[in-house]
mmCIF file of N, CA and C in Angstrom:
data_model
loop_
_atom_site.group_PDB
_atom_site.id
_atom_site.type_symbol
_atom_site.label_atom_id
_atom_site.label_comp_id
_atom_site.label_asym_id
_atom_site.label_seq_id
_atom_site.Cartn_x
_atom_site.Cartn_y
_atom_site.Cartn_z
ATOM 1 N N UNK W 13 -162.727 -14.493 -15.070
ATOM 2 C CA UNK W 13 -161.944 -14.515 -15.077
ATOM 3 C C UNK W 13 -160.966 -13.169 -14.712
ATOM 4 N N UNK W 14 -161.019 -12.399 -15.823
ATOM 5 C CA UNK W 14 -160.460 -11.126 -15.606
ATOM 6 C C UNK W 14 -161.437 -10.178 -14.986
ATOM 7 N N UNK W 15 -162.886 -10.140 -13.746
ATOM 8 C CA UNK W 15 -162.996 -9.699 -13.091
ATOM 9 C C UNK W 15 -162.443 -9.809 -12.088
ATOM 10 N N UNK W 16 -162.223 -10.867 -12.115
ATOM 11 C CA UNK W 16 -161.361 -11.716 -10.616
ATOM 12 C C UNK W 16 -159.538 -11.338 -10.187
ATOM 13 N N UNK W 17 -159.226 -10.793 -11.607
ATOM 14 C CA UNK W 17 -157.932 -10.223 -12.149
ATOM 15 C C UNK W 17 -157.908 -8.974 -11.579
ATOM 16 N N UNK W 18 -158.335 -8.062 -12.208
ATOM 17 C CA UNK W 18 -158.910 -6.666 -11.671
ATOM 18 C C UNK W 18 -159.380 -6.467 -10.304
ATOM 19 N N UNK W 19 -159.916 -7.570 -9.776
ATOM 20 C CA UNK W 19 -160.886 -7.043 -8.323
ATOM 21 C C UNK W 19 -159.060 -7.525 -7.560
ATOM 22 N N UNK W 20 -158.072 -8.524 -8.423
ATOM 23 C CA UNK W 20 -156.785 -8.264 -7.121
ATOM 24 C C UNK W 20 -156.306 -7.335 -7.311
ATOM 25 N N UNK W 21 -155.880 -7.163 -8.160
ATOM 26 C CA UNK W 21 -155.071 -6.049 -9.185
ATOM 27 C C UNK W 21 -155.663 -4.750 -8.301
ATOM 28 N N UNK W 22 -156.953 -4.559 -8.107
ATOM 29 C CA UNK W 22 -156.972 -2.865 -6.947
ATOM 30 C C UNK W 22 -157.524 -3.560 -6.065
ATOM 31 N N UNK W 23 -157.519 -4.355 -5.479
ATOM 32 C CA UNK W 23 -157.015 -4.453 -3.996
ATOM 33 C C UNK W 23 -155.345 -4.194 -2.942
ATOM 34 N N UNK W 24 -154.580 -5.034 -4.712
ATOM 35 C CA UNK W 24 -153.426 -4.643 -4.769
ATOM 36 C C UNK W 24 -152.106 -3.593 -4.385
ATOM 37 N N UNK W 25 -153.653 -1.983 -5.442
ATOM 38 C CA UNK W 25 -153.668 -0.637 -5.134
ATOM 39 C C UNK W 25 -154.282 -0.467 -3.877
ATOM 40 N N UNK W 26 -155.071 -0.662 -3.752
ATOM 41 C CA UNK W 26 -154.912 -0.274 -2.004
ATOM 42 C C UNK W 26 -155.094 -0.519 -1.247
ATOM 43 N N UNK W 27 -153.742 -1.337 -1.039
ATOM 44 C CA UNK W 27 -152.883 -2.106 -0.260
ATOM 45 C C UNK W 27 -151.551 -1.342 -0.095
ATOM 46 N N UNK W 28 -150.609 -1.035 -1.160
ATOM 47 C CA UNK W 28 -150.345 -0.439 -1.385
ATOM 48 C C UNK W 28 -150.274 0.774 -1.078
ATOM 49 N N UNK W 29 -150.961 1.203 -0.770
ATOM 50 C CA UNK W 29 -150.787 2.678 -1.166
ATOM 51 C C UNK W 29 -151.415 2.719 0.208
ATOM 52 N N UNK W 30 -151.894 1.658 1.234
ATOM 53 C CA UNK W 30 -152.501 1.685 2.276
ATOM 54 C C UNK W 30 -151.011 1.418 3.488
ATOM 55 N N UNK W 31 -150.303 1.210 2.979
ATOM 56 C CA UNK W 31 -148.804 0.823 3.079
ATOM 57 C C UNK W 31 -147.716 1.884 3.600
ATOM 58 N N UNK W 32 -148.031 2.556 2.807
ATOM 59 C CA UNK W 32 -146.918 3.798 1.867
ATOM 60 C C UNK W 32 -147.903 5.185 2.786
ATOM 61 N N UNK W 33 -148.965 4.867 2.699
ATOM 62 C CA UNK W 33 -149.220 6.150 4.254
ATOM 63 C C UNK W 33 -148.616 5.929 5.213
ATOM 64 N N UNK W 34 -148.861 5.031 5.694
ATOM 65 C CA UNK W 34 -148.625 4.416 6.545
ATOM 66 C C UNK W 34 -146.973 4.403 7.338
ATOM 67 N N UNK W 35 -146.458 3.893 5.841
ATOM 68 C CA UNK W 35 -144.992 5.021 6.559
ATOM 69 C C UNK W 35 -144.653 5.828 7.133
ATOM 70 N N UNK W 36 -145.872 6.974 5.971
ATOM 71 C CA UNK W 36 -145.284 8.235 5.915
ATOM 72 C C UNK W 36 -145.621 8.526 7.426
ATOM 73 N N UNK W 37 -146.693 8.113 7.553
ATOM 74 C CA UNK W 37 -147.753 8.163 8.703
ATOM 75 C C UNK W 37 -146.459 8.983 10.315
ATOM 76 N N UNK W 38 -146.003 6.461 10.412
ATOM 77 C CA UNK W 38 -145.430 6.195 11.047
ATOM 78 C C UNK W 38 -143.301 7.387 11.533
ATOM 79 N N UNK W 39 -142.941 7.448 9.934
ATOM 80 C CA UNK W 39 -142.092 8.505 10.043
ATOM 81 C C UNK W 39 -142.243 9.365 10.049
ATOM 82 N N UNK W 40 -143.350 10.478 10.236
ATOM 83 C CA UNK W 40 -143.266 11.820 11.423
ATOM 84 C C UNK W 40 -143.456 11.680 12.558
ATOM 85 N N UNK W 41 -144.216 10.550 12.895
ATOM 86 C CA UNK W 41 -143.759 10.154 14.534
ATOM 87 C C UNK W 41 -144.006 9.131 14.788
ATOM 88 N N UNK W 42 -143.249 8.366 15.266
ATOM 89 C CA UNK W 42 -141.725 7.402 15.443
ATOM 90 C C UNK W 42 -140.545 8.048 15.319
ATOM 91 N N UNK W 43 -139.858 8.010 16.593
ATOM 92 C CA UNK W 43 -138.487 7.994 15.896
ATOM 93 C C UNK W 43 -137.813 6.643 15.155
ATOM 94 N N UNK W 44 -138.022 5.271 15.775
ATOM 95 C CA UNK W 44 -137.606 4.595 15.125
ATOM 96 C C UNK W 44 -137.712 4.082 13.654
ATOM 97 N N UNK W 45 -139.048 4.953 13.329
ATOM 98 C CA UNK W 45 -139.271 4.550 12.155
ATOM 99 C C UNK W 45 -138.987 5.547 10.659
ATOM 100 N N UNK W 46 -138.292 6.979 12.373
ATOM 101 C CA UNK W 46 -137.628 7.733 10.736
ATOM 102 C C UNK W 46 -136.100 7.424 11.021
ATOM 103 N N UNK W 47 -135.937 7.089 11.985
ATOM 104 C CA UNK W 47 -134.127 6.281 12.053
ATOM 105 C C UNK W 47 -133.590 6.408 10.367
ATOM 106 N N UNK W 48 -134.923 4.931 10.854
ATOM 107 C CA UNK W 48 -134.817 3.985 9.782
ATOM 108 C C UNK W 48 -134.703 4.153 8.207
ATOM 109 N N UNK W 49 -136.303 5.242 8.368
ATOM 110 C CA UNK W 49 -136.031 6.011 6.837
ATOM 111 C C UNK W 49 -135.252 6.309 6.014
ATOM 112 N N UNK W 50 -134.738 7.153 7.608
ATOM 113 C CA UNK W 50 -133.265 8.314 6.998
ATOM 114 C C UNK W 50 -132.150 6.869 6.245
ATOM 115 N N UNK W 51 -132.023 6.705 7.220
ATOM 116 C CA UNK W 51 -130.326 5.253 6.652
ATOM 117 C C UNK W 51 -130.639 4.672 5.840
ATOM 118 N N UNK W 52 -132.437 4.072 5.406
ATOM 119 C CA UNK W 52 -132.374 3.538 4.377
ATOM 120 C C UNK W 52 -132.504 5.009 2.535
ATOM 121 N N UNK W 53 -132.643 6.049 2.612
ATOM 122 C CA UNK W 53 -132.980 7.046 2.028
ATOM 123 C C UNK W 53 -131.184 6.951 2.294
ATOM 124 N N UNK W 54 -130.456 6.953 2.781
ATOM 125 C CA UNK W 54 -128.875 7.444 2.824
ATOM 126 C C UNK W 54 -128.157 5.872 1.776
ATOM 127 N N UNK W 55 -128.457 4.910 2.948
ATOM 128 C CA UNK W 55 -128.205 3.935 1.608
ATOM 129 C C UNK W 55 -127.944 4.043 0.025
ATOM 130 N N UNK W 56 -129.153 3.867 -0.039
ATOM 131 C CA UNK W 56 -129.522 4.357 -1.504
ATOM 132 C C UNK W 56 -128.697 4.467 -2.541
ATOM 133 N N UNK W 57 -128.529 6.217 -1.493
ATOM 134 C CA UNK W 57 -128.237 6.954 -2.664
ATOM 135 C C UNK W 57 -126.832 6.731 -2.617
ATOM 136 N N UNK W 58 -125.752 6.637 -1.704
ATOM 137 C CA UNK W 58 -125.325 6.201 -1.304
ATOM 138 C C UNK W 58 -124.184 4.728 -2.848
ATOM 139 N N UNK W 59 -125.127 3.744 -2.697
ATOM 140 C CA UNK W 59 -125.487 3.349 -3.208
ATOM 141 C C UNK W 59 -126.036 2.163 -4.970
ATOM 142 N N UNK W 60 -127.043 3.309 -5.001
ATOM 143 C CA UNK W 60 -127.255 3.454 -6.410
ATOM 144 C C UNK W 60 -127.182 4.455 -6.763
ATOM 145 N N UNK W 61 -128.366 4.491 -8.169
ATOM 146 C CA UNK W 61 -127.875 6.598 -9.090
ATOM 147 C C UNK W 61 -129.023 6.286 -8.959
ATOM 148 N N UNK W 62 -129.990 7.140 -7.567
ATOM 149 C CA UNK W 62 -130.625 7.183 -7.592
ATOM 150 C C UNK W 62 -131.825 8.080 -9.293
ATOM 151 N N UNK W 63 -130.868 9.309 -9.823
ATOM 152 C CA UNK W 63 -131.172 10.025 -10.239
ATOM 153 C C UNK W 63 -131.382 9.072 -11.147
ATOM 154 N N UNK W 64 -130.430 8.483 -11.895
ATOM 155 C CA UNK W 64 -131.006 7.870 -13.689
ATOM 156 C C UNK W 64 -132.299 7.010 -13.047
ATOM 157 N N UNK W 65 -132.383 6.744 -11.838
ATOM 158 C CA UNK W 65 -133.766 5.968 -12.619
ATOM 159 C C UNK W 65 -134.924 6.947 -11.964
ATOM 160 N N UNK W 66 -134.652 6.945 -10.940
ATOM 161 C CA UNK W 66 -135.868 8.204 -11.423
ATOM 162 C C UNK W 66 -136.247 8.989 -12.400
ATOM 163 N N UNK W 67 -135.242 9.631 -13.112
ATOM 164 C CA UNK W 67 -135.868 10.057 -14.978
ATOM 165 C C UNK W 67 -135.860 8.353 -15.167
ATOM 166 N N UNK W 68 -135.879 7.891 -15.686
ATOM 167 C CA UNK W 68 -135.949 6.860 -15.989
ATOM 168 C C UNK W 68 -137.531 6.493 -15.760
ATOM 169 N N UNK W 69 -137.945 5.494 -15.091
ATOM 170 C CA UNK W 69 -139.043 5.270 -14.827
ATOM 171 C C UNK W 69 -140.303 6.401 -14.946
ATOM 172 N N UNK W 70 -139.650 8.302 -14.166
ATOM 173 C CA UNK W 70 -140.835 9.900 -15.070
ATOM 174 C C UNK W 70 -140.787 8.723 -16.972
ATOM 175 N N UNK W 71 -139.836 9.024 -17.181
ATOM 176 C CA UNK W 71 -139.278 8.854 -19.159
ATOM 177 C C UNK W 71 -140.855 6.765 -19.395
ATOM 178 N N UNK W 72 -140.334 6.235 -19.064
ATOM 179 C CA UNK W 72 -141.266 4.978 -19.115
ATOM 180 C C UNK W 72 -143.043 5.366 -19.229
ATOM 181 N N UNK W 73 -143.295 5.413 -17.363
ATOM 182 C CA UNK W 73 -144.526 6.291 -17.257
ATOM 183 C C UNK W 73 -144.884 6.847 -18.597
ATOM 184 N N UNK W 74 -144.287 7.597 -17.951
ATOM 185 C CA UNK W 74 -144.879 8.658 -19.817
ATOM 186 C C UNK W 74 -145.288 8.274 -20.984
ATOM 187 N N UNK W 75 -144.401 7.550 -21.069
ATOM 188 C CA UNK W 75 -144.657 6.763 -22.491
ATOM 189 C C UNK W 75 -146.178 5.260 -22.334
ATOM 190 N N UNK W 76 -145.782 5.114 -21.501
ATOM 191 C CA UNK W 76 -146.721 3.750 -21.522
ATOM 192 C C UNK W 76 -147.938 4.236 -21.448
ATOM 193 N N UNK W 77 -147.694 5.350 -20.088
ATOM 194 C CA UNK W 77 -149.006 6.593 -20.326
ATOM 195 C C UNK W 77 -149.561 7.263 -21.888
ATOM 196 N N UNK W 78 -149.024 7.292 -22.862
ATOM 197 C CA UNK W 78 -149.507 8.063 -23.265
ATOM 198 C C UNK W 78 -149.649 6.959 -24.974
ATOM 199 N N UNK W 79 -148.917 5.399 -24.465
ATOM 200 C CA UNK W 79 -149.559 4.733 -25.379
ATOM 201 C C UNK W 79 -149.987 4.046 -25.306
ATOM 202 N N UNK W 80 -151.300 3.848 -23.652
ATOM 203 C CA UNK W 80 -152.658 2.649 -23.650
ATOM 204 C C UNK W 80 -153.224 3.843 -23.609
ATOM 205 N N UNK W 81 -153.192 5.604 -23.430
ATOM 206 C CA UNK W 81 -153.767 6.397 -23.829
ATOM 207 C C UNK W 81 -154.667 7.125 -24.937
ATOM 208 N N UNK W 82 -153.895 6.266 -25.000
ATOM 209 C CA UNK W 82 -154.345 7.127 -26.522
ATOM 210 C C UNK W 82 -155.272 5.485 -27.584
ATOM 211 N N UNK W 83 -154.428 4.452 -26.639
ATOM 212 C CA UNK W 83 -154.773 3.137 -27.068
ATOM 213 C C UNK W 83 -156.939 3.579 -26.865
ATOM 214 N N UNK W 84 -156.568 3.883 -25.718
ATOM 215 C CA UNK W 84 -158.169 3.398 -24.846
ATOM 216 C C UNK W 84 -158.817 4.444 -25.770
ATOM 217 N N UNK W 85 -158.055 5.565 -25.930
ATOM 218 C CA UNK W 85 -159.400 6.964 -26.895
ATOM 219 C C UNK W 85 -159.689 6.287 -27.642
ATOM 220 N N UNK W 86 -158.539 5.977 -28.767
ATOM 221 C CA UNK W 86 -158.795 5.890 -29.770
ATOM 222 C C UNK W 86 -159.987 4.533 -30.519
ATOM 223 N N UNK W 87 -159.339 3.879 -30.069
ATOM 224 C CA UNK W 87 -159.678 2.801 -30.782
ATOM 225 C C UNK W 87 -161.138 1.396 -30.054
ATOM 226 N N UNK W 88 -161.186 2.787 -28.743
ATOM 227 C CA UNK W 88 -162.538 2.262 -27.536
ATOM 228 C C UNK W 88 -163.306 3.222 -28.616
ATOM 229 N N UNK W 89 -162.943 4.671 -27.991
ATOM 230 C CA UNK W 89 -164.144 5.477 -29.104
ATOM 231 C C UNK W 89 -164.256 5.179 -30.192
ATOM 232 N N UNK W 90 -164.044 4.666 -31.076
ATOM 233 C CA UNK W 90 -164.527 4.567 -32.970
ATOM 234 C C UNK W 90 -165.263 3.350 -31.831
ATOM 235 N N UNK W 91 -165.679 2.205 -31.295
ATOM 236 C CA UNK W 91 -166.482 1.113 -30.718
ATOM 237 C C UNK W 91 -167.424 1.626 -29.834
ATOM 238 N N UNK W 92 -167.709 2.515 -29.327
ATOM 239 C CA UNK W 92 -169.289 3.087 -28.768
ATOM 240 C C UNK W 92 -169.928 2.053 -28.114
ATOM 241 N N UNK W 93 -168.837 0.912 -27.280
ATOM 242 C CA UNK W 93 -170.127 -0.094 -27.199
ATOM 243 C C UNK W 93 -169.620 0.507 -25.389
ATOM 244 N N UNK W 94 -169.208 1.143 -24.739
ATOM 245 C CA UNK W 94 -169.278 1.148 -22.593
ATOM 246 C C UNK W 94 -168.734 2.945 -22.539
ATOM 247 N N UNK W 95 -168.854 3.271 -21.764
ATOM 248 C CA UNK W 95 -167.918 4.517 -21.571
ATOM 249 C C UNK W 95 -167.280 4.216 -20.778
ATOM 250 N N UNK W 96 -167.380 2.831 -20.376
ATOM 251 C CA UNK W 96 -166.736 2.594 -19.317
ATOM 252 C C UNK W 96 -164.707 2.951 -19.711
ATOM 253 N N UNK W 97 -164.985 2.783 -21.066
ATOM 254 C CA UNK W 97 -162.983 2.981 -21.779
ATOM 255 C C UNK W 97 -163.233 4.659 -21.078
ATOM 256 N N UNK W 98 -163.744 5.771 -20.714
ATOM 257 C CA UNK W 98 -163.194 7.641 -20.462
ATOM 258 C C UNK W 98 -162.856 7.216 -19.374
ATOM 259 N N UNK W 99 -163.700 5.874 -17.866
ATOM 260 C CA UNK W 99 -163.508 6.097 -16.578
ATOM 261 C C UNK W 99 -161.680 5.421 -16.967
ATOM 262 N N UNK W 100 -161.791 4.575 -17.386
ATOM 263 C CA UNK W 100 -160.263 3.700 -17.463
ATOM 264 C C UNK W 100 -158.916 4.433 -18.394
ATOM 265 N N UNK W 101 -159.518 5.647 -18.572
ATOM 266 C CA UNK W 101 -158.750 6.551 -19.436
ATOM 267 C C UNK W 101 -157.801 7.588 -17.839
ATOM 268 N N UNK W 102 -159.068 8.001 -18.238
ATOM 269 C CA UNK W 102 -158.971 9.301 -16.998
ATOM 270 C C UNK W 102 -158.466 8.709 -15.975
ATOM 271 N N UNK W 103 -157.697 7.574 -15.367
ATOM 272 C CA UNK W 103 -158.467 6.921 -13.832
ATOM 273 C C UNK W 103 -156.521 6.515 -14.972
ATOM 274 N N UNK W 104 -156.431 6.024 -14.885
ATOM 275 C CA UNK W 104 -154.825 5.707 -16.245
ATOM 276 C C UNK W 104 -153.788 6.783 -16.591
ATOM 277 N N UNK W 105 -154.937 8.522 -16.806
ATOM 278 C CA UNK W 105 -153.917 9.611 -17.303
ATOM 279 C C UNK W 105 -153.704 9.918 -15.666
ATOM 280 N N UNK W 106 -154.759 9.936 -14.796
ATOM 281 C CA UNK W 106 -154.202 10.405 -13.363
ATOM 282 C C UNK W 106 -153.646 9.757 -12.874
ATOM 283 N N UNK W 107 -153.378 8.494 -12.372
ATOM 284 C CA UNK W 107 -152.042 7.882 -11.391
ATOM 285 C C UNK W 107 -150.836 8.120 -12.823
ATOM 286 N N UNK W 108 -151.222 8.349 -13.528
ATOM 287 C CA UNK W 108 -149.288 9.089 -13.226
ATOM 288 C C UNK W 108 -149.421 10.022 -13.766
ATOM 289 N N UNK W 109 -150.497 10.682 -13.614
ATOM 290 C CA UNK W 109 -149.938 12.701 -14.211
ATOM 291 C C UNK W 109 -148.851 12.266 -12.647
ATOM 292 N N UNK W 110 -150.755 11.996 -11.239
ATOM 293 C CA UNK W 110 -150.380 11.320 -9.603
ATOM 294 C C UNK W 110 -148.107 10.745 -9.453
ATOM 295 N N UNK W 111 -147.739 10.615 -9.966
ATOM 296 C CA UNK W 111 -146.144 9.337 -10.164
ATOM 297 C C UNK W 111 -145.850 10.868 -10.444
ATOM 298 N N UNK W 112 -145.570 10.950 -11.612
ATOM 299 C CA UNK W 112 -144.513 11.759 -12.760
ATOM 300 C C UNK W 112 -144.809 13.434 -11.324
ATOM 301 N N UNK W 113 -145.316 13.668 -11.115
ATOM 302 C CA UNK W 113 -146.316 14.888 -11.062
ATOM 303 C C UNK W 113 -144.849 14.835 -9.380
ATOM 304 N N UNK W 114 -145.960 13.870 -8.882
ATOM 305 C CA UNK W 114 -145.234 13.940 -7.153
ATOM 306 C C UNK W 114 -143.600 13.656 -7.253
ATOM 307 N N UNK W 115 -143.358 12.899 -8.417
ATOM 308 C CA UNK W 115 -141.861 12.758 -8.197
ATOM 309 C C UNK W 115 -140.427 13.786 -9.135
ATOM 310 N N UNK W 116 -141.613 14.512 -9.816
ATOM 311 C CA UNK W 116 -140.018 15.964 -10.547
ATOM 312 C C UNK W 116 -140.688 16.920 -8.973
ATOM 313 N N UNK W 117 -141.411 16.952 -8.549
ATOM 314 C CA UNK W 117 -142.044 18.287 -6.421
ATOM 315 C C UNK W 117 -141.062 18.281 -5.601
ATOM 316 N N UNK W 118 -141.310 16.866 -4.997
ATOM 317 C CA UNK W 118 -141.248 16.212 -4.349
ATOM 318 C C UNK W 118 -139.807 15.842 -4.655
ATOM 319 N N UNK W 119 -139.161 15.934 -2.914
ATOM 320 C CA UNK W 119 -137.372 15.234 -2.879
ATOM 321 C C UNK W 119 -137.509 14.622 -0.868
ATOM 322 N N UNK W 120 -136.704 13.918 -1.202
ATOM 323 C CA UNK W 120 -136.151 13.258 0.626
ATOM 324 C C UNK W 120 -136.321 14.295 1.493
ATOM 325 N N UNK W 121 -135.308 15.871 0.745
ATOM 326 C CA UNK W 121 -135.643 16.522 1.787
ATOM 327 C C UNK W 121 -136.913 17.163 2.593
ATOM 328 N N UNK W 122 -137.582 16.654 1.427
ATOM 329 C CA UNK W 122 -139.101 17.543 2.270
ATOM 330 C C UNK W 122 -139.872 16.664 2.298
ATOM 331 N N UNK W 123 -139.218 15.435 2.033
ATOM 332 C CA UNK W 123 -139.792 13.627 2.495
ATOM 333 C C UNK W 123 -139.765 13.030 2.535
ATOM 334 N N UNK W 124 -139.278 12.539 4.429
ATOM 335 C CA UNK W 124 -138.755 11.704 4.253
ATOM 336 C C UNK W 124 -138.843 9.848 3.622
ATOM 337 N N UNK W 125 -140.300 10.231 3.739
ATOM 338 C CA UNK W 125 -140.580 8.375 2.811
ATOM 339 C C UNK W 125 -140.698 8.621 1.601
ATOM 340 N N UNK W 126 -139.642 10.285 1.414
ATOM 341 C CA UNK W 126 -140.295 9.555 -0.289
ATOM 342 C C UNK W 126 -140.094 8.720 -1.975
ATOM 343 N N UNK W 127 -138.280 7.727 -1.408
ATOM 344 C CA UNK W 127 -138.349 7.030 -1.902
ATOM 345 C C UNK W 127 -138.994 5.995 -1.902
ATOM 346 N N UNK W 128 -140.050 5.585 -0.271
ATOM 347 C CA UNK W 128 -140.827 4.409 -0.210
ATOM 348 C C UNK W 128 -142.318 4.607 -0.209
ATOM 349 N N UNK W 129 -142.946 5.696 -0.944
ATOM 350 C CA UNK W 129 -144.150 7.135 -1.668
ATOM 351 C C UNK W 129 -143.922 6.718 -3.015
ATOM 352 N N UNK W 130 -142.842 6.724 -3.390
ATOM 353 C CA UNK W 130 -142.331 6.379 -5.460
ATOM 354 C C UNK W 130 -142.057 5.342 -5.485
ATOM 355 N N UNK W 131 -141.746 4.824 -4.519
ATOM 356 C CA UNK W 131 -141.787 3.081 -5.183
ATOM 357 C C UNK W 131 -143.403 2.288 -5.661
ATOM 358 N N UNK W 132 -144.373 2.905 -4.131
ATOM 359 C CA UNK W 132 -145.476 3.229 -3.877
ATOM 360 C C UNK W 132 -146.401 2.404 -5.284
ATOM 361 N N UNK W 133 -146.331 4.353 -5.504
ATOM 362 C CA UNK W 133 -146.440 4.820 -6.665
ATOM 363 C C UNK W 133 -146.966 4.899 -8.776
ATOM 364 N N UNK W 134 -145.713 3.735 -8.318
ATOM 365 C CA UNK W 134 -144.807 3.244 -9.464
ATOM 366 C C UNK W 134 -145.332 2.011 -9.655
ATOM 367 N N UNK W 135 -145.852 1.123 -7.622
ATOM 368 C CA UNK W 135 -145.842 0.034 -8.603
ATOM 369 C C UNK W 135 -147.972 -0.141 -8.904
ATOM 370 N N UNK W 136 -148.591 1.912 -8.249
ATOM 371 C CA UNK W 136 -150.236 2.003 -8.347
ATOM 372 C C UNK W 136 -150.464 1.789 -9.478
ATOM 373 N N UNK W 137 -148.884 2.904 -10.664
ATOM 374 C CA UNK W 137 -149.977 3.184 -11.491
ATOM 375 C C UNK W 137 -148.761 1.266 -13.106
ATOM 376 N N UNK W 138 -148.147 0.548 -12.263
ATOM 377 C CA UNK W 138 -148.467 -1.069 -12.899
ATOM 378 C C UNK W 138 -149.375 -0.994 -13.111
ATOM 379 N N UNK W 139 -149.794 -1.498 -11.811
ATOM 380 C CA UNK W 139 -150.818 -2.168 -11.769
ATOM 381 C C UNK W 139 -152.432 -1.592 -12.272
ATOM 382 N N UNK W 140 -152.573 -0.620 -12.454
ATOM 383 C CA UNK W 140 -153.736 0.025 -13.339
ATOM 384 C C UNK W 140 -152.794 -0.378 -14.893
ATOM 385 N N UNK W 141 -151.785 -0.160 -15.176
ATOM 386 C CA UNK W 141 -151.461 0.119 -16.800
ATOM 387 C C UNK W 141 -152.034 -1.520 -17.184
ATOM 388 N N UNK W 142 -151.269 -2.255 -15.953
ATOM 389 C CA UNK W 142 -151.669 -3.674 -15.943
ATOM 390 C C UNK W 142 -153.766 -3.794 -16.634
ATOM 391 N N UNK W 143 -154.462 -2.638 -15.637
ATOM 392 C CA UNK W 143 -155.703 -3.281 -15.904
ATOM 393 C C UNK W 143 -156.176 -2.716 -16.892
ATOM 394 N N UNK W 144 -156.441 -1.263 -17.684
ATOM 395 C CA UNK W 144 -155.475 -0.978 -18.674
ATOM 396 C C UNK W 144 -155.779 -2.606 -19.922
ATOM 397 N N UNK W 145 -154.590 -2.260 -20.009
ATOM 398 C CA UNK W 145 -154.920 -3.354 -21.113
ATOM 399 C C UNK W 145 -155.241 -4.565 -20.786
ATOM 400 N N UNK W 146 -155.335 -4.946 -19.433
ATOM 401 C CA UNK W 146 -156.756 -6.164 -19.096
ATOM 402 C C UNK W 146 -157.398 -5.533 -20.228
ATOM 403 N N UNK W 147 -157.921 -5.253 -19.361
ATOM 404 C CA UNK W 147 -159.594 -3.922 -20.324
ATOM 405 C C UNK W 147 -159.933 -4.294 -22.017
ATOM 406 N N UNK W 148 -158.181 -3.429 -22.559
ATOM 407 C CA UNK W 148 -158.083 -3.615 -24.028
ATOM 408 C C UNK W 148 -157.956 -5.443 -25.317
ATOM 409 N N UNK W 149 -157.896 -5.900 -24.145
ATOM 410 C CA UNK W 149 -157.796 -7.635 -24.526
ATOM 411 C C UNK W 149 -159.097 -7.370 -24.245
ATOM 412 N N UNK W 150 -159.413 -7.680 -23.400
ATOM 413 C CA UNK W 150 -160.961 -8.361 -23.540
ATOM 414 C C UNK W 150 -162.004 -7.780 -24.169
ATOM 415 N N UNK W 151 -161.635 -6.289 -24.080
ATOM 416 C CA UNK W 151 -162.692 -5.136 -24.989
ATOM 417 C C UNK W 151 -162.734 -5.435 -26.223
ATOM 418 N N UNK W 152 -161.659 -6.322 -27.161
ATOM 419 C CA UNK W 152 -161.391 -6.874 -28.153
ATOM 420 C C UNK W 152 -162.471 -7.943 -28.462
ATOM 421 N N UNK W 153 -162.328 -8.373 -27.462
ATOM 422 C CA UNK W 153 -163.497 -9.871 -27.659
ATOM 423 C C UNK W 153 -164.624 -9.603 -27.985
ATOM 424 N N UNK W 154 -164.985 -8.522 -27.359
ATOM 425 C CA UNK W 154 -166.535 -8.490 -27.963
ATOM 426 C C UNK W 154 -167.093 -8.222 -29.105
#
């Protein structure tokens, strides 16, 4: 059951990243998509405190990454059952660092589809955290 959930979450991550790539690709190539992205950016910036949400999401991702990372690193290393814990730890940290780095470095002035990419990366981090937690839960049962 856990392998099925892991594969489904991995598939969702790939789908989300593919959609985000397509939005970015077409927003630079097609005028209609660019207009939609610019309109959506302006609408979101006018209606929502985007900077506050973004900083809150960065803080939550950083805290969760540290908690899950420490739990993976300490608990699973002491068990020494398998080397897969290191891969999961590295992937969790890499996805979190990519999200935080992208959020802090880029903006809508540099990348038109910034909000779409940011949401896609945030969902990817969320799914990766779910996969890490599932692995921690099943590892305790072994």
